[in-house]
Amino acid sequence: MSRSEQQPGRRLVLKGALAVGAVVGAPGLAHAADRDAAPGGRRAEPYRNPLVLQRADPHIVRHTDGYYYFTATAPEYDRIVLRRSRTLNGLATAAESVIWRKHASGDMGAHIWAPEIHFIDGKWYVYFAAAPANDVWKIRMWVLENASANPVTGTWTEKGRIATPLDTFSLDASTFVHQGTRHLVWAQSNPDVGNNSSLYIARMANPWTITGPQVEISRPTYDWETRGYKVNEGPSVLQRNGRVFLTYSASATDSNYCMGLLTASAGSDLLAPASWAKSPTPVFTSNDTTKQYGPGHNSFTVAEDGRTDVLVYHARQYKDIAGDPLYDPNRHTRIQTLPWKADGTPDFGIPVADAPARGQGTAIHPKETA
C-alpha cells in the first residue's frame, strides 16, 4: 500500500463491512478449471468472492502438509493474522489467529502492513512492514520466524529488520528462489527520483538478510503508475514457461490502483535491470461492469488439483471513498483462476463480480482468536 504524502490529521472512523450483494452481469463465481478437484477426488467448488472480508494485501501459500495458509493486512494496522484450511473456499470461515501484535512503543509500533508467509529451510517466516510508534511513516521491512510444523500454534520470534543499502521508506518484501539462489523483491522510495516507491531486488544470505547490491528494476513512469501517487509496490513472482513473471501494484490505493507486469527470461540475470521488460499497459484494473475497484497487491497460489494457478488479490466494491483511502477498511480478499495464453503468458482477465449473498446477505467476520 502506498504512503500518503501527508500524515492524516486523525484516523477516520472505520466503515462497517458492506453486505455482499448480487451484481448484475457476471455470475460472481470464479471457477477453477474442470479438472480441479478437492482432496479425496471430489470436484472443487467454484470460488466465491469476496473470500475474506476486510483483509487487504492477501498472501496465500499451499504447503506440503496439504493446508492453505492465509495472511493479510488488518484494517487497524495493528496485528498479523493467520488462517489455515484444506481448501481455498474454507479460508472464508477458518478460525483466525493473531500470531503477533504491534509494539506499544518503539520499533514495530505502527502501520503493520502487508504480511507474507513463506516456508524456508524447514521454518516459517513472515515478512511485513512496520514503523516506529513515534514516527509512523518511517516504514521498514521486518521478519518473524517460527520453527513449528504448524505456524498457527507455534511460537513466533522476531528476527529483526531487513537492512537495505538504501535506508528509506521500504515495504512489501517477498522472496523466491531462482537458479538455486534465494532473492528478495520489495518496494522502496528512491530519493533520486522523488517517488513513493520503486521495485528493487537483491540476493539473500539467509531469510532475513540480503547480500550484495540492491538493484532497482522498475520505477513508476507511465500515467497509470502515477495517479494520485508515484507507486510501484507489492511485487509477487510466478515462474512459468521459461520466464519469470513479476506482478506489482501501481498508483494510489483508491480505484486508480491497478497491477502491472515485469517479465524476464528464466535464464537471465535477474539483478540486471535490462533483463526485465515492463508491459506498457496495466494487466488488471478496476471494472465498472463487475463493480470491482482498485484490484491489486496480489499473490499467487495453486488450486486443490496442484496444477491450476490462482490469482489472489484485494479490491473494493465501490469507487467513491471519503477521506484517505488508506483508512477505508473495505478492501476484501478475492481469488480467481489464472489461465494462460497460447504464447505462454498469464491471462489476468478482469476482477470477477461478487457472488450472490448467502442467506440474508449479511457479511459476517469469522471469530478471531488470540
Coordinates of C-alpha atoms in Angstrom, one line a residue:
M1 CA 0.0 0.0 0.0
S2 CA 1.3 3.4 -0.8
R3 CA 2.3 6.1 1.6
S4 CA 0.3 9.3 1.9
E5 CA 2.2 12.5 1.2
Q6 CA 0.9 13.9 4.4
Q7 CA 0.0 12.2 7.6
P8 CA -3.8 12.2 8.2
G9 CA -4.8 14.6 10.9
R10 CA -6.9 11.9 12.5
R11 CA -7.9 8.4 11.8
L12 CA -11.2 8.1 10.1
V13 CA -13.9 6.0 11.7
L14 CA -13.8 2.6 10.0
K15 CA -16.8 1.8 8.0
G16 CA -18.6 -1.4 8.7
A17 CA -18.2 -4.2 6.2
L18 CA -20.6 -3.9 3.3
A19 CA -23.2 -6.6 2.8
V20 CA -22.3 -8.9 -0.1
G21 CA -25.0 -8.3 -2.7
A22 CA -25.8 -9.8 -6.0
V23 CA -24.4 -7.9 -9.0
V24 CA -26.0 -7.7 -12.4
G25 CA -23.7 -9.1 -15.1
A26 CA -21.0 -11.7 -14.5
P27 CA -22.1 -14.6 -12.3
G28 CA -19.7 -13.9 -9.5
L29 CA -18.3 -17.4 -9.2
A30 CA -14.6 -17.7 -10.1
H31 CA -14.4 -21.2 -11.5
A32 CA -11.4 -23.4 -11.3
A33 CA -10.6 -25.5 -14.4
D34 CA -12.8 -28.5 -15.0
R35 CA -10.1 -30.8 -13.7
D36 CA -9.9 -29.1 -10.4
A37 CA -10.7 -31.5 -7.5
A38 CA -10.8 -31.1 -3.8
P39 CA -8.9 -33.5 -1.5
G40 CA -10.4 -37.0 -1.9
G41 CA -11.1 -36.7 -5.6
R42 CA -14.3 -34.6 -5.2
R43 CA -14.9 -31.8 -7.7
A44 CA -13.8 -28.5 -6.4
E45 CA -16.5 -25.9 -5.7
P46 CA -16.3 -22.6 -7.6
Y47 CA -14.5 -19.9 -5.7
R48 CA -16.9 -17.4 -4.1
N49 CA -15.9 -13.7 -3.7
P50 CA -15.2 -11.9 -1.5
L51 CA -13.2 -14.7 0.1
V52 CA -12.3 -12.9 3.3
L53 CA -13.8 -9.5 4.3
Q54 CA -11.7 -6.5 5.3
R55 CA -8.3 -8.2 4.6
A56 CA -6.1 -6.3 2.2
D57 CA -2.7 -7.3 0.6
P58 CA -3.6 -11.0 0.8
H59 CA -1.0 -13.8 0.7
I60 CA -1.9 -17.5 0.4
V61 CA 0.5 -20.3 0.3
R62 CA -0.2 -24.1 -0.1
H63 CA 2.1 -26.1 2.0
T64 CA 3.2 -29.7 1.7
D65 CA 1.1 -30.6 4.7
G66 CA -2.0 -30.1 2.5
Y67 CA -3.1 -26.9 4.1
Y68 CA -3.5 -23.4 2.7
Y69 CA -2.1 -20.7 4.9
F70 CA -3.5 -17.2 4.6
T71 CA -2.3 -13.8 6.0
A72 CA -3.2 -10.2 5.1
T73 CA -3.3 -6.7 6.3
A74 CA -6.0 -6.0 9.0
P75 CA -7.5 -2.5 8.6
E76 CA -6.5 -1.4 12.1
Y77 CA -2.8 -1.9 11.1
D78 CA -2.0 -3.3 14.5
R79 CA -1.5 -7.1 14.2
I80 CA -0.6 -10.0 12.0
V81 CA -3.3 -12.7 11.4
L82 CA -3.2 -16.2 10.1
R83 CA -5.7 -18.8 8.9
R84 CA -5.4 -22.3 7.5
S85 CA -7.7 -24.6 5.6
R86 CA -7.6 -27.7 3.5
T87 CA -9.4 -25.8 0.7
L88 CA -9.3 -22.2 -0.6
N89 CA -13.0 -21.7 0.0
G90 CA -12.5 -23.0 3.5
L91 CA -10.3 -20.0 4.3
A92 CA -13.5 -17.9 4.3
T93 CA -14.7 -19.5 7.6
A94 CA -11.5 -20.8 9.0
A95 CA -10.6 -19.6 12.5
E96 CA -8.3 -16.6 12.5
S97 CA -5.4 -16.4 15.0
V98 CA -3.5 -13.3 15.9
I99 CA 0.1 -14.5 15.8
W100 CA 1.8 -11.1 16.6
R101 CA 0.8 -7.7 17.7
K102 CA 2.4 -4.3 17.3
H103 CA 4.7 -3.0 20.0
A104 CA 3.3 -0.4 22.4
S105 CA 6.2 1.8 21.8
G106 CA 9.4 2.0 19.7
D107 CA 10.1 -0.1 16.6
M108 CA 7.2 -2.1 15.0
G109 CA 4.7 0.1 16.8
A110 CA 2.6 1.4 13.9
H111 CA 1.4 0.7 10.3
I112 CA 1.7 -3.1 10.3
W113 CA 1.3 -3.8 6.6
A114 CA 1.3 -6.5 4.0
P115 CA 2.5 -9.7 5.8
E116 CA 3.6 -12.6 3.7
I117 CA 4.2 -16.2 5.0
H118 CA 6.9 -18.4 3.5
F119 CA 8.3 -21.8 4.4
I120 CA 12.1 -21.8 4.0
D121 CA 14.6 -24.4 5.1
G122 CA 12.3 -26.1 7.5
K123 CA 11.0 -23.0 9.2
W124 CA 8.2 -20.5 8.7
Y125 CA 8.9 -16.8 8.1
V126 CA 6.6 -13.8 8.0
Y127 CA 7.7 -10.7 6.2
F128 CA 5.9 -7.5 7.0
A129 CA 6.3 -3.7 7.1
A130 CA 6.1 -1.6 10.3
A131 CA 7.1 1.8 11.6
P132 CA 8.2 3.2 15.0
A133 CA 5.3 4.2 17.2
N134 CA 6.7 7.8 17.4
D135 CA 7.5 8.1 13.6
V136 CA 4.7 6.3 11.8
W137 CA 5.9 7.0 8.2
K138 CA 9.4 5.6 8.9
I139 CA 8.3 2.3 7.5
R140 CA 10.8 -0.5 7.1
M141 CA 10.7 -4.3 6.5
W142 CA 10.8 -6.9 9.3
V143 CA 10.8 -10.6 9.7
L144 CA 9.3 -13.2 12.2
E145 CA 10.4 -16.8 12.4
N146 CA 8.6 -20.0 13.6
A147 CA 10.2 -23.4 13.8
S148 CA 6.9 -25.3 14.5
A149 CA 5.4 -27.5 11.8
N150 CA 2.1 -25.7 12.4
P151 CA 2.6 -21.9 12.3
V152 CA -0.8 -21.2 13.7
T153 CA 0.1 -22.8 17.1
G154 CA 3.9 -22.4 17.1
T155 CA 6.0 -19.6 18.7
W156 CA 6.9 -16.6 16.6
T157 CA 10.2 -14.8 17.3
E158 CA 11.4 -11.5 15.9
K159 CA 14.4 -11.9 13.6
G160 CA 14.7 -8.1 13.2
R161 CA 14.7 -5.6 10.3
I162 CA 15.8 -6.3 6.8
A163 CA 18.7 -3.8 6.4
T164 CA 19.0 -2.4 2.9
P165 CA 21.9 -0.3 1.5
L166 CA 19.4 2.5 0.8
D167 CA 17.8 3.4 4.1
T168 CA 14.5 4.9 3.1
F169 CA 10.7 4.1 3.2
S170 CA 10.5 0.4 2.3
L171 CA 7.9 -2.3 2.4
D172 CA 6.2 -5.3 0.7
A173 CA 9.1 -7.8 1.0
S174 CA 8.6 -11.0 -1.0
T175 CA 11.0 -13.9 -1.6
F176 CA 11.6 -16.6 -4.2
V177 CA 14.3 -18.9 -5.5
H178 CA 15.7 -18.6 -9.0
Q179 CA 18.5 -20.8 -10.3
G180 CA 19.1 -22.1 -6.8
T181 CA 19.6 -18.7 -5.2
R182 CA 17.1 -17.0 -2.9
H183 CA 16.1 -13.5 -3.9
L184 CA 14.2 -10.7 -2.1
V185 CA 12.0 -8.3 -4.1
W186 CA 10.4 -5.2 -2.4
A187 CA 9.2 -1.6 -2.8
Q188 CA 11.3 1.3 -1.6
S189 CA 11.4 5.1 -2.1
N190 CA 14.1 6.3 -4.4
P191 CA 15.3 9.7 -3.2
D192 CA 17.0 10.4 -6.6
V193 CA 13.6 10.1 -8.3
G194 CA 11.3 11.6 -5.6
N195 CA 8.7 8.8 -5.9
N196 CA 6.8 6.9 -3.3
S197 CA 8.4 3.6 -4.3
S198 CA 10.3 1.7 -6.9
L199 CA 10.8 -2.0 -7.2
Y200 CA 14.1 -3.5 -6.0
I201 CA 15.8 -6.9 -6.0
A202 CA 18.7 -8.4 -4.1
R203 CA 20.1 -11.9 -3.3
M204 CA 19.7 -13.2 0.2
A205 CA 22.3 -14.6 2.6
N206 CA 19.6 -16.0 4.9
P207 CA 15.8 -15.5 5.2
W208 CA 16.3 -12.1 7.0
T209 CA 19.4 -10.7 5.4
I210 CA 20.1 -9.5 1.9
T211 CA 23.6 -9.7 0.4
G212 CA 25.3 -7.9 -2.5
P213 CA 23.9 -5.0 -4.4
Q214 CA 20.4 -3.5 -4.2
V215 CA 19.1 -3.2 -7.8
E216 CA 16.2 -1.0 -9.0
I217 CA 14.3 -2.9 -11.7
S218 CA 11.2 -0.7 -12.1
R219 CA 10.1 2.8 -11.2
P220 CA 6.7 4.4 -11.8
T221 CA 6.8 6.3 -15.1
Y222 CA 3.6 5.5 -17.0
D223 CA 0.5 7.6 -16.4
W224 CA -1.3 4.6 -14.9
E225 CA 1.5 4.2 -12.4
T226 CA 1.4 7.7 -11.1
R227 CA -2.2 8.5 -10.5
G228 CA -2.5 10.0 -7.0
Y229 CA 1.0 8.9 -6.1
K230 CA 4.0 7.6 -8.0
V231 CA 4.0 4.0 -6.9
N232 CA 5.4 0.6 -7.8
E233 CA 4.8 -1.8 -4.9
G234 CA 3.5 -5.2 -3.8
P235 CA 5.8 -7.4 -6.0
S236 CA 4.9 -11.1 -6.5
V237 CA 6.7 -13.7 -8.6
L238 CA 5.4 -16.5 -10.7
Q239 CA 7.9 -18.7 -12.7
R240 CA 6.4 -20.5 -15.6
N241 CA 7.1 -21.4 -19.3
G242 CA 10.7 -20.4 -19.2
R243 CA 10.0 -16.9 -17.8
V244 CA 9.9 -15.1 -14.6
F245 CA 6.7 -13.0 -14.2
L246 CA 6.7 -10.3 -11.6
T247 CA 3.4 -8.5 -10.9
Y248 CA 3.2 -5.3 -8.9
S249 CA 0.7 -2.7 -8.0
A250 CA 0.7 1.0 -9.1
S251 CA -0.9 4.4 -8.2
A252 CA -2.9 5.4 -5.2
T253 CA -4.9 2.8 -3.2
D254 CA -8.3 4.0 -4.5
S255 CA -9.9 3.0 -7.7
N256 CA -6.8 4.0 -9.6
Y257 CA -4.9 1.1 -8.0
C258 CA -4.0 -1.5 -10.6
M259 CA -1.5 -4.2 -11.5
G260 CA 1.5 -4.1 -13.8
L261 CA 3.8 -6.8 -15.1
L262 CA 7.5 -7.3 -15.5
T263 CA 8.9 -10.3 -17.4
A264 CA 12.4 -11.8 -17.6
S265 CA 13.8 -14.9 -19.2
A266 CA 14.3 -17.7 -16.7
G267 CA 17.9 -17.9 -17.9
S268 CA 18.7 -14.2 -17.4
D269 CA 20.5 -12.4 -14.6
L270 CA 17.6 -11.0 -12.6
L271 CA 19.9 -8.4 -11.0
A272 CA 20.4 -6.8 -14.4
P273 CA 17.7 -4.2 -14.9
A274 CA 17.9 -4.9 -18.7
S275 CA 16.7 -8.4 -18.1
W276 CA 13.2 -7.1 -17.2
A277 CA 10.7 -5.9 -19.7
K278 CA 7.7 -3.8 -18.4
S279 CA 4.3 -4.2 -20.0
P280 CA 3.3 -0.7 -21.2
T281 CA -0.3 -1.1 -20.0
P282 CA -1.7 -2.5 -16.8
V283 CA -2.7 -6.1 -16.7
F284 CA -5.5 -5.9 -14.1
T285 CA -7.7 -2.9 -13.4
S286 CA -11.0 -1.6 -11.9
N287 CA -14.1 -2.8 -13.7
D288 CA -17.4 -1.0 -13.7
T289 CA -19.3 -4.0 -15.1
T290 CA -18.3 -6.3 -12.3
K291 CA -18.2 -3.5 -9.7
Q292 CA -14.7 -4.2 -8.5
Y293 CA -12.4 -1.2 -7.8
G294 CA -8.7 -0.9 -7.1
P295 CA -7.7 -4.5 -7.6
G296 CA -4.1 -5.2 -6.6
H297 CA -1.4 -6.2 -4.1
N298 CA -1.7 -9.7 -5.4
S299 CA -0.1 -13.0 -4.7
F300 CA -0.3 -16.4 -6.4
T301 CA -1.3 -19.8 -5.2
V302 CA -2.3 -23.1 -6.7
A303 CA -5.7 -24.8 -6.8
E304 CA -6.6 -28.0 -5.0
D305 CA -5.6 -30.0 -8.1
G306 CA -2.0 -28.9 -7.6
R307 CA -1.8 -27.6 -11.2
T308 CA -4.1 -24.7 -11.8
D309 CA -2.7 -21.3 -10.9
V310 CA -4.9 -19.0 -8.8
L311 CA -4.7 -15.2 -8.6
V312 CA -5.1 -13.8 -5.1
Y313 CA -5.8 -10.0 -4.7
H314 CA -7.9 -7.4 -2.9
A315 CA -10.5 -4.9 -4.3
R316 CA -13.3 -2.8 -3.1
Q317 CA -17.0 -3.0 -4.0
Y318 CA -17.3 0.8 -4.6
K319 CA -15.4 3.6 -6.3
D320 CA -16.1 6.7 -4.2
I321 CA -14.2 6.9 -0.9
A322 CA -14.5 9.6 1.8
G323 CA -11.1 10.7 3.0
D324 CA -7.7 8.9 2.7
P325 CA -8.3 5.5 1.0
L326 CA -5.6 4.0 3.3
Y327 CA -8.1 4.3 6.1
D328 CA -11.1 2.9 4.3
P329 CA -11.3 -0.7 5.6
N330 CA -13.2 -2.5 2.8
R331 CA -10.5 -3.9 0.7
H332 CA -11.6 -7.6 0.6
T333 CA -9.6 -10.6 -0.3
R334 CA -10.6 -12.2 -3.6
I335 CA -9.4 -15.2 -5.7
Q336 CA -9.9 -16.4 -9.2
T337 CA -8.4 -18.9 -11.6
L338 CA -5.4 -17.6 -13.6
P339 CA -5.5 -19.1 -17.2
W340 CA -2.6 -18.9 -19.7
K341 CA -2.5 -17.5 -23.2
A342 CA -1.2 -19.5 -26.2
D343 CA 2.1 -17.6 -26.1
G344 CA 2.8 -18.8 -22.5
T345 CA 1.9 -15.5 -20.7
P346 CA -0.7 -15.1 -18.0
D347 CA -4.2 -14.0 -18.9
F348 CA -5.4 -11.9 -15.9
G349 CA -8.7 -11.0 -17.4
I350 CA -10.9 -8.8 -15.2
P351 CA -11.8 -9.0 -11.5
V352 CA -14.8 -11.2 -11.2
A353 CA -18.1 -9.9 -9.7
D354 CA -19.1 -10.8 -6.2
A355 CA -21.1 -14.0 -5.7
P356 CA -24.8 -13.7 -4.7
A357 CA -25.2 -13.3 -1.0
R358 CA -25.9 -16.4 1.1
G359 CA -28.8 -16.3 3.5
Q360 CA -29.8 -12.8 4.3
G361 CA -26.8 -11.4 2.6
T362 CA -25.0 -10.0 5.6
A363 CA -21.3 -10.0 5.7
I364 CA -20.1 -11.8 8.9
H365 CA -16.5 -11.9 10.1
P366 CA -15.1 -15.2 11.4
K367 CA -14.3 -15.1 15.1
E368 CA -10.8 -14.1 15.8
T369 CA -8.7 -15.9 18.4
A370 CA -5.7 -14.5 20.1

